[in-house]
Amino acid sequence: MFWLMIGFLGQAIFSLRFIVQWITSEKEKKSVVPVVFWYLSIAGSLILLIYAIERKDPVFIVGQSAGFLIYFRNLVLIKNTKTESK
């Protein structure tokens, strides 16, 4: 039961990123991906990866591991853009 709750927690955090993106876009009246989207992606993926490792599911492990590179790269790009604009 504990691991099932961990899995659902990870999925909830991972899904929350889309709700945050949707609300932000509605406020801005255009499609926007806020920085918090990437942090929620990392947090949700990490929890789901831990769950997948516990479940010994190689497909799920590879799927969750692959996203980390993309999420961190986007945060680096955002940081570099902010640094260049100063």
Coordinates of C-alpha atoms in Angstrom, one line a residue, residues 18-81:
F18 CA -0.3 20.6 -16.8
I19 CA -2.8 22.3 -14.6
V20 CA -0.3 25.0 -13.6
Q21 CA 0.6 25.5 -17.3
W22 CA -3.1 25.7 -18.3
I23 CA -3.9 28.3 -15.5
T24 CA -0.8 30.4 -16.4
S25 CA -1.7 30.3 -20.1
E26 CA -5.3 31.4 -19.4
K27 CA -4.1 34.3 -17.3
E28 CA -1.6 35.4 -20.0
K29 CA -4.1 34.8 -22.8
K30 CA -1.4 32.9 -24.7
S31 CA 0.5 29.6 -24.4
V32 CA 3.0 29.9 -21.6
V33 CA 5.2 27.3 -19.9
P34 CA 6.1 28.6 -16.5
V35 CA 9.4 27.6 -14.8
V36 CA 7.5 25.8 -12.1
F37 CA 6.3 23.4 -14.8
W38 CA 9.9 22.1 -15.1
Y39 CA 10.3 21.7 -11.4
L40 CA 7.1 19.8 -11.1
S41 CA 8.3 17.6 -14.0
I42 CA 11.5 16.8 -12.2
A43 CA 9.7 16.2 -8.8
G44 CA 7.0 14.0 -10.4
S45 CA 9.4 12.1 -12.5
L46 CA 11.8 11.4 -9.6
I47 CA 9.0 10.0 -7.4
L48 CA 7.7 7.9 -10.3
L49 CA 11.2 6.7 -11.1
I50 CA 11.6 5.6 -7.4
Y51 CA 8.3 3.8 -7.7
A52 CA 9.3 2.2 -11.0
I53 CA 12.6 1.0 -9.5
E54 CA 10.7 -0.5 -6.5
R55 CA 8.3 -2.2 -8.9
K56 CA 11.3 -3.4 -11.1
D57 CA 9.6 -2.1 -14.3
P58 CA 12.3 -1.5 -16.9
V59 CA 9.9 0.2 -19.3
F60 CA 8.7 2.6 -16.7
I61 CA 12.3 3.2 -15.4
V62 CA 13.6 4.1 -18.9
G63 CA 10.6 6.3 -19.6
Q64 CA 11.0 8.3 -16.4
S65 CA 14.8 8.5 -16.6
A66 CA 14.8 9.9 -20.1
G67 CA 12.8 13.0 -19.1
F68 CA 15.3 14.3 -16.6
L69 CA 17.7 15.4 -19.4
I70 CA 15.0 17.4 -21.1
Y71 CA 13.6 19.0 -17.9
F72 CA 17.1 20.0 -16.6
R73 CA 18.1 21.3 -20.1
N74 CA 15.0 23.5 -20.2
L75 CA 15.9 25.0 -16.8
V76 CA 19.4 25.7 -18.0
L77 CA 18.1 27.4 -21.2
I78 CA 15.7 29.5 -19.1
K79 CA 18.6 30.5 -16.7
N80 CA 20.8 31.4 -19.7
T81 CA 18.1 33.5 -21.3

